[in-house]
Coordinates of C-alpha atoms (C1' of nucleotides) in Angstrom, one line a residue:
Chain A
X2 CA 0.0 0.0 0.0
X3 CA 2.6 2.5 1.1
X4 CA 5.2 1.3 -1.5
X5 CA 2.7 1.8 -4.3
X6 CA 1.7 5.3 -3.2
X7 CA 5.3 6.4 -2.5
X8 CA 6.3 5.4 -6.0
X9 CA 3.4 7.3 -7.5
X10 CA 4.1 10.4 -5.5
X11 CA 7.8 10.3 -6.2
X12 CA 7.1 10.1 -9.9
X13 CA 4.7 13.1 -9.7
X14 CA 7.2 15.2 -7.9
X15 CA 9.8 14.4 -10.5
X16 CA 7.4 15.3 -13.3
X17 CA 6.8 18.6 -11.6
X18 CA 10.4 19.3 -11.0
X19 CA 9.8 19.6 -7.3
X20 CA 12.4 18.8 -4.7
X21 CA 13.2 15.1 -4.4
X22 CA 14.9 13.1 -1.8
X23 CA 13.0 14.1 1.2
X24 CA 11.0 11.4 2.9
X25 CA 7.5 11.3 1.6
X26 CA 5.2 11.1 4.6
X27 CA 2.3 8.8 4.3
X28 CA -0.2 8.2 7.0
X29 CA -3.5 6.4 7.6
X30 CA -6.0 9.1 8.4
X31 CA -7.9 8.9 11.6
X32 CA -11.2 9.1 9.9
X33 CA -12.5 7.0 7.1
X34 CA -14.0 10.1 5.4
X35 CA -10.5 11.4 4.8
X36 CA -9.8 8.5 2.5
X37 CA -7.8 5.3 2.9
X38 CA -4.4 6.9 3.0
X39 CA -3.1 10.4 3.0
X40 CA -0.1 12.6 2.7
X41 CA 0.7 16.1 4.1
X42 CA 3.3 16.4 1.4
X43 CA 2.0 19.6 -0.1
X44 CA 2.1 21.4 3.3
X45 CA 5.6 20.3 3.8
X46 CA 6.6 21.8 0.5
X47 CA 4.7 25.0 1.0
X48 CA 7.5 26.7 2.8
X49 CA 10.4 26.0 0.4
X50 CA 8.2 26.5 -2.7
X51 CA 6.6 29.7 -1.3
X52 CA 3.3 28.6 -2.6
X53 CA 0.0 27.9 -1.1
X54 CA -0.3 24.2 0.1
X55 CA -3.6 23.7 -1.7
X56 CA -2.1 24.9 -5.0
X57 CA 0.8 22.5 -4.6
X58 CA -1.6 19.7 -3.8
X59 CA -3.6 20.5 -6.9
X60 CA -0.4 20.3 -9.0
X61 CA 0.6 17.0 -7.5
X62 CA -2.9 15.6 -8.0
X63 CA -2.8 16.7 -11.6
X64 CA 0.6 15.2 -12.2
X65 CA -0.6 11.9 -10.8
X66 CA -3.3 11.8 -13.4
X67 CA -5.6 8.9 -13.7
X68 CA -4.5 5.8 -11.9
X69 CA -6.7 2.8 -11.8
X70 CA -5.8 2.0 -8.2
X71 CA -7.6 5.1 -6.9
X72 CA -11.3 5.5 -6.8
X73 CA -10.7 9.2 -6.0
X74 CA -8.2 11.7 -4.8
X75 CA -9.2 14.6 -2.7
X76 CA -7.6 17.7 -1.4
X77 CA -8.8 18.5 2.1
X78 CA -8.2 20.5 5.1
X79 CA -5.1 22.7 5.0
X80 CA -3.7 20.7 2.1
X81 CA -3.8 17.0 2.7
X82 CA -4.0 14.8 -0.3
X83 CA -6.4 12.0 0.5
X84 CA -6.5 8.8 -1.6
X85 CA -9.3 6.3 -1.7
X86 CA -8.4 3.0 -3.3
X87 CA -10.6 1.1 -5.6
X88 CA -12.1 -2.2 -4.3
X89 CA -10.2 -3.9 -7.1
X90 CA -6.9 -2.6 -5.7
X91 CA -7.8 -3.8 -2.2
X92 CA -8.8 -7.3 -3.5
X93 CA -5.6 -7.5 -5.6
X94 CA -3.5 -6.5 -2.6
X95 CA -5.2 -9.1 -0.4
X96 CA -4.4 -11.7 -3.0
X97 CA -0.8 -10.7 -3.0
X98 CA -0.7 -10.9 0.8
X99 CA -2.2 -14.4 0.5
X100 CA 0.2 -15.8 -2.1
X101 CA 3.4 -13.9 -1.3
X102 CA 5.9 -14.9 1.3
X103 CA 6.4 -12.6 4.3
X104 CA 8.6 -10.2 2.3
X105 CA 5.3 -8.6 1.1
X106 CA 4.8 -7.4 4.7
X107 CA 8.3 -6.0 5.1
X108 CA 10.0 -2.7 4.5
X109 CA 13.7 -3.2 4.1
X110 CA 14.9 -0.2 6.0
X111 CA 18.0 -1.9 7.4
X112 CA 19.5 -2.8 4.1
X113 CA 21.8 -5.3 5.7
X114 CA 23.3 -2.8 8.2
X115 CA 24.8 -4.3 11.3
X116 CA 23.2 -3.7 14.6
X117 CA 24.4 -4.6 18.1
X118 CA 21.8 -4.7 20.8
X119 CA 22.8 -5.3 24.3
X120 CA 20.1 -6.0 26.8
X121 CA 19.3 -7.6 30.2
X122 CA 23.0 -7.7 31.3
X123 CA 21.8 -8.3 34.8
X124 CA 24.6 -8.8 37.4
X125 CA 25.1 -12.5 37.9
X126 CA 24.4 -12.1 41.6
X127 CA 20.9 -13.7 41.7
X128 CA 18.0 -14.8 39.6
X129 CA 16.2 -12.4 37.3
X130 CA 13.4 -10.3 38.8
X131 CA 10.5 -8.6 37.1
X132 CA 12.5 -5.5 36.2
X133 CA 15.0 -7.5 34.2
X134 CA 12.1 -9.3 32.5
X135 CA 10.8 -6.1 31.0
X136 CA 14.2 -5.3 29.5
X137 CA 14.4 -8.8 28.2
X138 CA 10.9 -8.6 26.6
X139 CA 11.6 -5.2 25.0
X140 CA 15.1 -6.2 23.8
X141 CA 14.0 -9.4 22.4
X142 CA 11.1 -7.8 20.5
X143 CA 13.3 -5.0 19.2
X144 CA 15.9 -7.5 17.9
X145 CA 13.2 -9.5 16.1
X146 CA 11.8 -6.3 14.7
X147 CA 15.1 -5.1 13.4
X148 CA 15.9 -8.5 11.9
X149 CA 12.6 -8.4 10.1
X150 CA 13.3 -4.9 8.9
X151 CA 16.5 -5.9 7.2
X152 CA 19.2 -5.4 9.8
X153 CA 21.8 -7.9 10.7
X154 CA 21.4 -8.1 14.4
X155 CA 23.6 -9.4 17.2
X156 CA 22.1 -9.9 20.6
X157 CA 24.5 -9.4 23.4
X158 CA 24.6 -9.8 27.2
X159 CA 27.3 -8.2 29.2
X160 CA 28.2 -10.0 32.3
X161 CA 29.5 -8.0 35.2
X162 CA 31.5 -10.8 36.6
X163 CA 34.3 -8.7 38.0
X164 CA 34.2 -6.3 40.8
X165 CA 32.5 -5.8 44.1
X166 CA 29.1 -7.2 43.5
X167 CA 30.1 -10.7 42.6
X168 CA 32.6 -10.6 45.4
X169 CA 29.8 -9.8 47.8
X170 CA 27.8 -12.6 46.3
X171 CA 30.7 -15.0 47.1
X172 CA 31.0 -13.6 50.6
X173 CA 27.3 -14.0 51.2
X174 CA 27.3 -17.6 50.2
X175 CA 30.5 -18.1 52.2
X176 CA 28.8 -16.8 55.3
X177 CA 25.8 -19.0 54.9
X178 CA 28.0 -22.0 54.2
X179 CA 29.8 -21.4 57.5
X180 CA 26.5 -21.1 59.3
X181 CA 25.6 -24.5 58.1
X182 CA 28.8 -25.8 59.7
X183 CA 27.9 -24.0 62.9
X184 CA 30.5 -21.2 62.4
X185 CA 29.3 -17.7 63.3
X186 CA 30.6 -15.7 60.4
X187 CA 28.8 -12.4 60.0
X188 CA 26.9 -11.6 56.8
X189 CA 28.3 -8.6 55.0
X190 CA 26.2 -5.5 55.6
X191 CA 25.4 -4.9 52.0
X192 CA 25.5 -8.6 51.1
X193 CA 22.8 -10.6 49.4
X194 CA 20.0 -12.0 51.6
X195 CA 17.6 -13.9 49.4
X196 CA 16.6 -17.4 50.0
X197 CA 18.6 -18.4 47.0
X198 CA 21.8 -17.6 48.9
X199 CA 21.0 -20.2 51.5
X200 CA 20.1 -22.6 48.7
X201 CA 23.5 -22.0 47.2
X202 CA 25.2 -22.6 50.5
X203 CA 23.4 -25.9 50.8
X204 CA 24.4 -26.8 47.3
X205 CA 28.0 -25.9 48.0
X206 CA 28.0 -28.0 51.1
X207 CA 26.6 -30.9 49.2
X208 CA 29.2 -30.5 46.4
X209 CA 32.4 -29.5 48.4
X210 CA 31.6 -31.0 51.7
X211 CA 33.5 -29.4 54.6
X212 CA 36.4 -28.5 52.4
X213 CA 36.1 -24.8 53.4
X214 CA 35.6 -25.4 57.1
X215 CA 37.8 -22.9 59.0
X216 CA 39.2 -21.6 55.7
X217 CA 39.2 -17.8 55.8
X218 CA 37.5 -16.0 52.9
X219 CA 40.8 -14.4 51.9
X220 CA 42.0 -17.8 50.9
X221 CA 39.0 -19.4 49.3
X222 CA 37.1 -16.3 48.2
X223 CA 38.2 -16.3 44.6
X224 CA 37.3 -19.9 44.1
X225 CA 34.0 -19.6 45.9
X226 CA 33.0 -16.4 44.1
X227 CA 33.7 -18.0 40.7
X228 CA 31.7 -21.1 41.6
X229 CA 28.8 -19.0 42.8
X230 CA 28.5 -16.5 40.0
X231 CA 28.7 -19.2 37.4
X232 CA 25.8 -20.9 39.0
X233 CA 23.9 -17.6 39.1
X234 CA 24.7 -17.2 35.4
X235 CA 23.2 -20.6 34.6
X236 CA 20.2 -19.7 36.7
X237 CA 19.8 -16.5 34.6
X238 CA 20.1 -18.5 31.4
X239 CA 17.6 -21.0 32.6
X240 CA 15.1 -18.1 33.4
X241 CA 15.7 -16.5 30.0
X242 CA 15.2 -19.8 28.3
X243 CA 12.0 -20.4 30.1
X244 CA 10.9 -16.8 29.2
X245 CA 11.4 -17.8 25.6
X246 CA 13.9 -15.1 24.8
X247 CA 15.8 -16.0 21.7
X248 CA 19.4 -17.0 22.6
X249 CA 22.0 -14.3 22.9
X250 CA 24.6 -14.4 20.2
X251 CA 27.3 -13.0 22.5
X252 CA 28.0 -13.3 26.2
X253 CA 30.7 -10.7 26.9
X254 CA 32.5 -11.1 30.2
X255 CA 33.9 -8.2 32.1
X256 CA 36.6 -10.5 33.5
X257 CA 37.6 -11.4 30.0
X258 CA 38.0 -7.7 29.2
X259 CA 40.4 -7.5 32.2
X260 CA 42.1 -10.8 31.3
X261 CA 42.8 -9.5 27.8
X262 CA 44.1 -6.3 29.2
X263 CA 41.4 -4.4 27.2
X264 CA 40.6 -2.1 30.1
X265 CA 44.2 -0.7 30.5
X266 CA 44.6 -0.6 26.7
X267 CA 41.4 1.5 26.3
X268 CA 42.6 3.9 28.9
X269 CA 46.0 4.1 27.3
X270 CA 44.2 4.9 24.0
X271 CA 42.3 7.7 25.5
X272 CA 45.5 8.9 27.1
X273 CA 47.2 9.1 23.7
X274 CA 44.3 11.1 22.5
X275 CA 44.8 13.5 25.4
X276 CA 41.6 12.8 27.3
X277 CA 43.2 11.4 30.4
X278 CA 44.8 13.3 33.3
X279 CA 45.9 12.6 36.8
X280 CA 44.7 14.4 39.9
X281 CA 45.1 13.6 43.5
X282 CA 46.6 10.2 42.8
X283 CA 43.6 9.2 40.6
X284 CA 43.3 8.9 36.9
X285 CA 40.5 10.8 35.2
X286 CA 38.7 10.8 31.9
X287 CA 38.0 14.3 30.6
X288 CA 34.4 13.7 29.8
X289 CA 33.5 17.3 30.5
X290 CA 35.0 18.1 27.1
X291 CA 32.2 16.2 25.5
X292 CA 28.6 15.7 26.6
X293 CA 29.2 15.2 30.3
X294 CA 29.0 17.9 32.9
X295 CA 32.0 16.7 34.9
X296 CA 35.1 14.5 34.6
X297 CA 35.0 10.9 35.7
X298 CA 37.5 8.8 37.6
X299 CA 38.7 5.7 35.8
X300 CA 41.4 4.5 38.2
X301 CA 41.0 5.2 41.9
X302 CA 43.8 6.5 44.0
X303 CA 44.1 3.0 45.5
X304 CA 44.9 1.6 42.1
X305 CA 41.6 -0.1 41.4
X306 CA 39.7 0.4 38.2
X307 CA 36.2 1.9 38.5
X308 CA 33.2 0.3 37.0
X309 CA 33.3 3.1 34.4
X310 CA 36.7 1.9 33.3
X311 CA 35.5 -1.5 32.2
X312 CA 32.5 0.2 30.6
X313 CA 35.0 2.3 28.5
X314 CA 36.7 -0.9 27.5
X315 CA 33.5 -2.6 26.7
X316 CA 32.2 0.2 24.5
X317 CA 35.5 0.4 22.7
X318 CA 35.2 -3.3 22.2
X319 CA 31.8 -2.7 20.6
X320 CA 33.1 0.1 18.4
X321 CA 35.9 -2.1 17.2
X322 CA 33.4 -4.7 15.9
X323 CA 32.2 -2.3 13.3
X324 CA 28.5 -2.0 13.8
X325 CA 26.3 0.6 12.0
X326 CA 24.0 0.8 15.0
X327 CA 24.8 0.2 18.6
X328 CA 21.9 0.0 21.0
X329 CA 22.1 -0.4 24.8
X330 CA 19.0 -1.2 26.7
X331 CA 19.3 0.0 30.3
X332 CA 17.1 0.4 33.4
X333 CA 15.9 4.0 33.5
X334 CA 17.7 4.5 36.8
X335 CA 20.9 4.5 34.8
X336 CA 20.0 7.4 32.6
X337 CA 22.6 9.7 34.2
X338 CA 25.2 7.4 32.7
X339 CA 24.3 8.2 29.1
X340 CA 26.4 11.4 28.8
X341 CA 29.6 9.8 30.0
X342 CA 29.2 6.8 27.7
X343 CA 28.5 9.1 24.7
X344 CA 31.6 11.0 25.7
X345 CA 33.6 7.9 25.6
X346 CA 32.3 7.1 22.1
X347 CA 33.1 10.5 20.9
X348 CA 36.5 10.4 22.4
X349 CA 37.2 7.3 20.4
X350 CA 36.1 9.2 17.3
X351 CA 32.7 7.6 16.8
X352 CA 29.7 9.5 15.4
X353 CA 27.2 8.9 18.2
X354 CA 24.2 9.3 15.8
X355 CA 24.6 5.5 15.5
X356 CA 24.4 5.0 19.2
X357 CA 21.2 4.8 21.1
X358 CA 20.4 4.0 24.7
X359 CA 16.9 2.8 25.3
X360 CA 15.7 3.2 28.8
X361 CA 13.3 0.7 30.3
X362 CA 11.3 2.1 33.2
X363 CA 10.4 0.4 36.5
X364 CA 7.7 -2.1 36.8
X365 CA 5.2 -1.5 39.6
X366 CA 4.1 -4.9 40.7
X367 CA 0.5 -4.8 42.1
X368 CA -1.8 -7.2 43.8
X369 CA -5.4 -6.2 44.4
X370 CA -4.4 -2.8 43.1
X371 CA -1.9 -2.3 45.9
X372 CA 1.8 -2.1 45.3
X373 CA 3.8 -5.1 46.3
X374 CA 6.8 -3.8 48.3
X375 CA 10.1 -5.1 47.2
X376 CA 13.3 -4.6 48.9
X377 CA 16.7 -5.7 47.8
X378 CA 18.0 -5.8 51.3
X379 CA 15.3 -8.1 52.6
X380 CA 15.8 -10.1 49.4
X381 CA 12.1 -10.3 48.7
X382 CA 12.2 -9.2 45.1
X383 CA 9.6 -11.0 43.0
X384 CA 11.5 -13.2 40.7
X385 CA 10.8 -13.7 37.0
X386 CA 10.4 -17.4 37.6
X387 CA 7.6 -16.8 40.1
X388 CA 5.9 -14.5 37.7
X389 CA 6.1 -17.2 35.0
X390 CA 4.6 -19.7 37.5
X391 CA 1.6 -17.4 38.0
X392 CA 1.2 -15.7 34.7
X393 CA 3.1 -17.5 32.0
X394 CA 5.8 -16.1 29.6
X395 CA 3.5 -15.0 26.8
X396 CA 1.2 -12.9 28.8
X397 CA 4.2 -11.4 30.7
X398 CA 6.0 -10.4 27.6
X399 CA 2.9 -9.0 25.9
X400 CA 2.1 -6.9 29.0
X401 CA 5.6 -5.5 29.0
X402 CA 5.1 -4.4 25.4
X403 CA 1.8 -2.6 26.0
X404 CA 3.6 0.5 27.1
X405 CA 6.3 2.7 25.7
X406 CA 9.4 1.3 27.3
X407 CA 10.4 4.5 29.1
X408 CA 7.1 4.9 30.8
X409 CA 6.2 3.3 34.1
X410 CA 4.2 0.1 33.9
X411 CA 1.7 -1.3 36.4
X412 CA 1.8 -5.0 36.4
X413 CA -1.3 -6.0 38.3
X414 CA -1.3 -9.7 39.1
X415 CA -5.1 -9.7 39.3
X416 CA -5.4 -8.2 35.9
X417 CA -2.9 -10.4 34.1
X418 CA -4.2 -13.6 35.6
X419 CA -7.8 -12.6 34.8
X420 CA -9.4 -14.3 31.9
X421 CA -11.4 -11.3 31.1
X422 CA -11.6 -8.3 28.8
X423 CA -9.3 -6.4 31.2
X424 CA -6.5 -8.5 29.9
X425 CA -5.3 -7.3 26.5
X426 CA -3.3 -10.5 25.8
X427 CA -6.4 -12.7 25.7
X428 CA -8.2 -10.3 23.5
X429 CA -5.6 -10.7 20.8
X430 CA -5.0 -14.4 21.3
X431 CA -8.7 -14.9 21.3
X432 CA -9.0 -13.5 17.8
X433 CA -6.4 -15.9 16.6
X434 CA -8.0 -18.8 18.3
X435 CA -11.4 -17.9 16.8
X436 CA -9.9 -17.9 13.3
X437 CA -8.3 -21.2 13.9
X438 CA -11.6 -22.5 15.0
X439 CA -13.3 -21.2 11.8
X440 CA -10.7 -22.7 9.6
X441 CA -10.9 -26.0 11.3
X442 CA -14.6 -25.9 10.9
X443 CA -14.3 -25.2 7.2
X444 CA -11.8 -28.1 6.8
X445 CA -14.2 -30.4 8.6
X446 CA -16.9 -29.4 6.2
X447 CA -14.6 -30.2 3.3
X448 CA -14.5 -26.7 2.0
X449 CA -11.9 -26.0 -0.5
X450 CA -9.5 -23.4 1.0
X451 CA -6.6 -24.2 -1.4
X452 CA -7.6 -22.9 -4.8
X453 CA -7.9 -19.4 -5.9
X454 CA -11.1 -17.8 -4.5
X455 CA -12.8 -14.8 -6.1
X456 CA -12.1 -12.0 -3.6
X457 CA -14.3 -9.4 -5.3
X458 CA -17.3 -10.5 -3.3
X459 CA -15.7 -9.0 -0.2
X460 CA -17.6 -5.7 -0.4
X461 CA -18.9 -4.9 3.0
X462 CA -17.4 -1.9 4.8
X463 CA -16.1 -4.2 7.5
X464 CA -14.4 -6.5 5.0
X465 CA -12.8 -3.6 3.1
X466 CA -11.8 -2.1 6.5
X467 CA -10.1 -5.3 7.5
X468 CA -8.2 -5.5 4.2
X469 CA -7.0 -1.9 4.7
X470 CA -6.0 -2.6 8.2
X471 CA -4.0 -5.6 7.0
X472 CA -2.3 -3.6 4.3
X473 CA -1.3 -0.9 6.8
X474 CA 0.7 -3.5 8.8
X475 CA 4.0 -2.9 7.0
X476 CA 3.7 0.7 7.8
X477 CA 3.3 -0.1 11.5
X478 CA 6.4 -2.3 11.4
X479 CA 8.4 0.4 9.7
X480 CA 7.5 3.1 12.1
X481 CA 8.1 0.8 15.1
X482 CA 11.5 -0.1 13.6
X483 CA 12.5 3.4 12.8
X484 CA 11.7 4.6 16.3
X485 CA 12.9 1.4 18.0
X486 CA 9.5 1.2 19.7
X487 CA 8.1 -2.4 19.5
X488 CA 5.0 -1.4 21.6
X489 CA 3.5 0.1 18.4
X490 CA 3.0 -3.4 17.1
X491 CA 1.1 -4.3 20.3
X492 CA -1.3 -1.5 19.8
X493 CA -1.8 -2.4 16.2
X494 CA -2.6 -6.0 17.2
X495 CA -5.3 -4.8 19.6
X496 CA -6.8 -2.7 16.9
X497 CA -6.8 -5.5 14.3
X498 CA -8.2 -8.0 16.8
X499 CA -10.9 -5.5 17.6
X500 CA -12.2 -5.0 14.1
X501 CA -12.0 -8.7 13.6
X502 CA -14.2 -9.4 16.6
X503 CA -16.7 -7.0 15.4
X504 CA -16.7 -8.5 12.0
X505 CA -17.0 -12.0 13.4
X506 CA -20.0 -10.9 15.4
X507 CA -21.8 -9.4 12.4
X508 CA -21.0 -11.9 9.6
X509 CA -20.9 -15.6 9.4
X510 CA -17.8 -16.7 7.6
X511 CA -19.1 -20.1 6.6
X512 CA -22.5 -19.8 5.0
X513 CA -24.7 -20.9 2.1
X514 CA -22.9 -19.0 -0.6
X515 CA -19.8 -21.1 -1.4
X516 CA -18.0 -18.3 -3.3
X517 CA -18.5 -15.8 -0.5
X518 CA -17.5 -18.4 2.1
X519 CA -14.3 -19.1 0.3
X520 CA -13.5 -15.4 0.0
X521 CA -14.2 -14.9 3.7
X522 CA -12.1 -17.9 4.6
X523 CA -9.2 -16.3 2.7
X524 CA -9.7 -13.1 4.5
X525 CA -9.6 -14.9 7.8
X526 CA -6.5 -16.7 6.7
X527 CA -4.8 -13.4 5.9
X528 CA -5.8 -12.0 9.3
X529 CA -4.4 -15.0 11.0
X530 CA -1.2 -14.6 9.0
X531 CA -0.7 -11.0 10.2
X532 CA -1.7 -11.7 13.8
X533 CA 0.7 -14.5 14.0
X534 CA 3.5 -12.6 12.2
X535 CA 3.2 -9.7 14.6
X536 CA 3.0 -11.9 17.7
X537 CA 6.0 -13.8 16.5
X538 CA 8.0 -10.5 16.2
X539 CA 6.9 -9.6 19.8
X540 CA 8.1 -13.0 20.9
X541 CA 4.6 -14.0 22.0
X542 CA 3.0 -17.3 20.9
X543 CA -0.7 -17.7 20.5
X544 CA -2.6 -20.8 21.5
X545 CA -4.6 -22.5 18.7
X546 CA -7.5 -23.1 21.1
X547 CA -8.6 -21.2 24.1
Chain B
rG29 C1' 21.2 23.5 43.6
rC30 C1' 22.1 21.2 38.5
rG31 C1' 20.5 17.6 34.8
rC32 C1' 17.1 13.9 32.5
rC33 C1' 12.1 11.8 32.2
rU34 C1' 6.9 12.2 33.1
rG35 C1' 2.1 15.1 33.5
rU36 C1' -3.7 13.7 27.9
rA37 C1' -11.2 11.1 30.1
rG38 C1' -12.7 8.6 37.0
rC39 C1' -8.3 4.7 36.2
rU40 C1' -4.2 2.7 32.9
rC41 C1' -2.3 4.7 28.6
rA42 C1' -1.7 5.6 22.7
rG43 C1' -1.0 9.9 19.8
rA44 C1' 7.4 9.2 15.6
rC45 C1' 9.3 13.7 12.2
rG46 C1' 4.4 20.3 14.2
rG47 C1' -1.2 18.9 10.6
rA48 C1' -7.8 17.6 9.7
rU49 C1' -13.3 17.5 14.8
rA50 C1' -7.5 14.8 20.6
rG51 C1' -8.2 8.4 20.5
rA52 C1' -8.3 3.2 22.8
rG53 C1' -9.0 -0.1 26.9
rC54 C1' -10.8 -0.5 31.8
rA55 C1' -14.4 1.3 35.3
rA56 C1' -20.0 3.1 35.2
rC57 C1' -24.9 2.5 32.9
rU58 C1' -28.0 -0.3 29.0
rG59 C1' -28.8 -4.3 25.6
rC60 C1' -27.0 -9.2 22.8
rC61 C1' -25.5 -16.5 23.5
rU62 C1' -31.0 -22.7 19.6
rU63 C1' -26.1 -20.1 14.8
rC64 C1' -18.1 -20.9 12.9
rU65 C1' -15.3 -19.9 20.7
rA66 C1' -19.7 -14.5 25.1
rA67 C1' -11.9 -14.7 27.0
rG68 C1' -16.8 -11.7 22.4
rC69 C1' -20.3 -7.7 20.3
rA70 C1' -23.4 -3.1 20.3
rG71 C1' -24.9 1.6 22.6
rU72 C1' -24.5 5.9 26.3
rG73 C1' -22.0 9.4 29.2
rG74 C1' -17.1 11.3 30.1
rG75 C1' -11.4 16.4 28.2
rU76 C1' -8.9 23.8 30.5
rC77 C1' -3.9 17.7 26.6
rA78 C1' -0.9 20.3 34.6
rG79 C1' -1.0 26.2 34.5
rG80 C1' 0.9 30.6 31.9
rG81 C1' 3.6 33.0 27.9
rG82 C1' 5.9 32.5 23.0
rU83 C1' 7.2 30.7 17.7
rU84 C1' 3.5 30.2 12.7
rC85 C1' -0.9 29.3 8.0
rG86 C1' -1.4 25.5 12.0
rA87 C1' 0.9 23.3 18.7
rA88 C1' -0.9 17.7 23.0
rU89 C1' 3.7 17.8 19.9
rC90 C1' 8.8 23.0 19.3
rC91 C1' 10.9 27.2 22.8
rC92 C1' 10.6 29.9 27.7
rU93 C1' 8.5 29.8 32.5
rU94 C1' 5.7 28.0 36.9
rC95 C1' 3.7 23.8 39.5
rA96 C1' 3.5 18.4 40.6
rG97 C1' 5.7 13.4 40.5
rG98 C1' 9.9 10.1 39.4
rC99 C1' 15.1 9.4 38.7
rG100 C1' 20.1 10.8 38.4
rC101 C1' 24.2 13.9 39.9
rG102 C1' 30.4 9.2 44.3
rC103 C1' 37.8 7.8 43.9
rC104 C1' 29.6 3.0 44.6
rA105 C1' 28.3 -0.9 41.5

RNA sequence: GCGCCUGUAGCUCAGACGGAUAGAGCAACUGCCUUCUAAGCAGUGGGUCAGGGGUUCGAAUCCCUUCAGGCGCGCCA
């Protein structure tokens, strides 16, 4: 739909000698009376051409001339050009949708460009909780979306397996282990306290026996920390796999960066470029020369690297791998970190227009409309695995994609476990299940769904509306991909499901008239194709029966 | 104090790049199951787009400012 119109408009502009190259905006108007598809093109050109928008619109319409795909072309409002398609065009397009592979639904905006998307990257200090899950859902959907939009995507998880947090993890398990042996070793103040720490201590005792009895942490800490965080990492991998997130292509380890001396090398690089200085025994990165409001320490006066130092190395590592787009998906509480990372990239000479941080806001977990208090100290975070026990991965993912990622999201356990209209997941899945049911019914009746039906009998406003909605799907994918906002697909799905439910209620698909029945079955088939395609991109499956 | 984000219907939220009479779901009220799945459909009511100023043919959208909420601002991670 859009491709056809863009080509026609582009030809018209060329014929008129008007400016080319600019993106031709095309939108589906809010109201049906404004036609099927519309462009504000003339208004955009008004300024540079110094002509009235309506006059420009008239010229464009004249240049388009008679095209058999349009029933009419109107100029309306301040200068919109509104196009109404002929039924024949709609039927032909539906036919194409039915017989083509999925490339018919795709806009190749990536053109094979390489994209790196880093997400989740939860510290390997415990199982995933609900906040991580939102990042996982958004990242996974975005990766799928960009793949389908023509990008070559690598999915990456950065493991913070060096530094203080994993050490605290090791120390926490160490303390619990000693408790099991009757030794009164104090838990570190800011240590980890969840039940899983005790579970790990039990597991350690089972595996290593009393090997570490009376061994101080200074001697066994490294060994124990490594043992523990590796177990945490496999716990995380297990949760992700159960959440049906497509496997990560790369697992980048902070320890590896240190082991390969990439951290020191990166700092040396920056030093050569003149962005490093020493002050009060510490080593600083002059980020204030870029986007940051102050300089940042990379090596503390005690000789330790800061967390920021390994992030410098990590982002240099990303840059060296030659991506066209680099996307980091972070929790929104890290937003203050963006300027310094952008500074790092600029210092390495990278044009940061190819870099994008997507922030994922907090999830407010509610029960009976009341917030469920979670505290890291008490270790009573609600884990992703618990959510999946209660809600299931598909519903959880879909709910996380019903909001723009940087807005807060209420996740009400009563709503998401309800099998009612309150729950948007079911609404969409139900449409899919209904269609399956119709198609199964048709098959049972021995109706021929294979050969080429005559679609021209689909003439009701609802049927034509459904076809138009299906044809607008590629535009939704494109805008979602361009803005890196997979939630737009979720909204589209709810709309499509909505008009299908209305249609279903008003018209019987399988009826007396065989020709009409076959055409309607084809329409249903097309709807199911799009529903299932969109759900697949979101990483959500749909049951055949409900 | 400085910076970032948010503020749209009773509630939860869509409204990319400035465009047409600001939309949806839920909640409320009223109807619809002998018919392919009622986890559904139809109807009704509901708005100072937080307030104020500006930019222009045109502002929920851009700029300034005030207010309210969240987050960040460490030789923490």
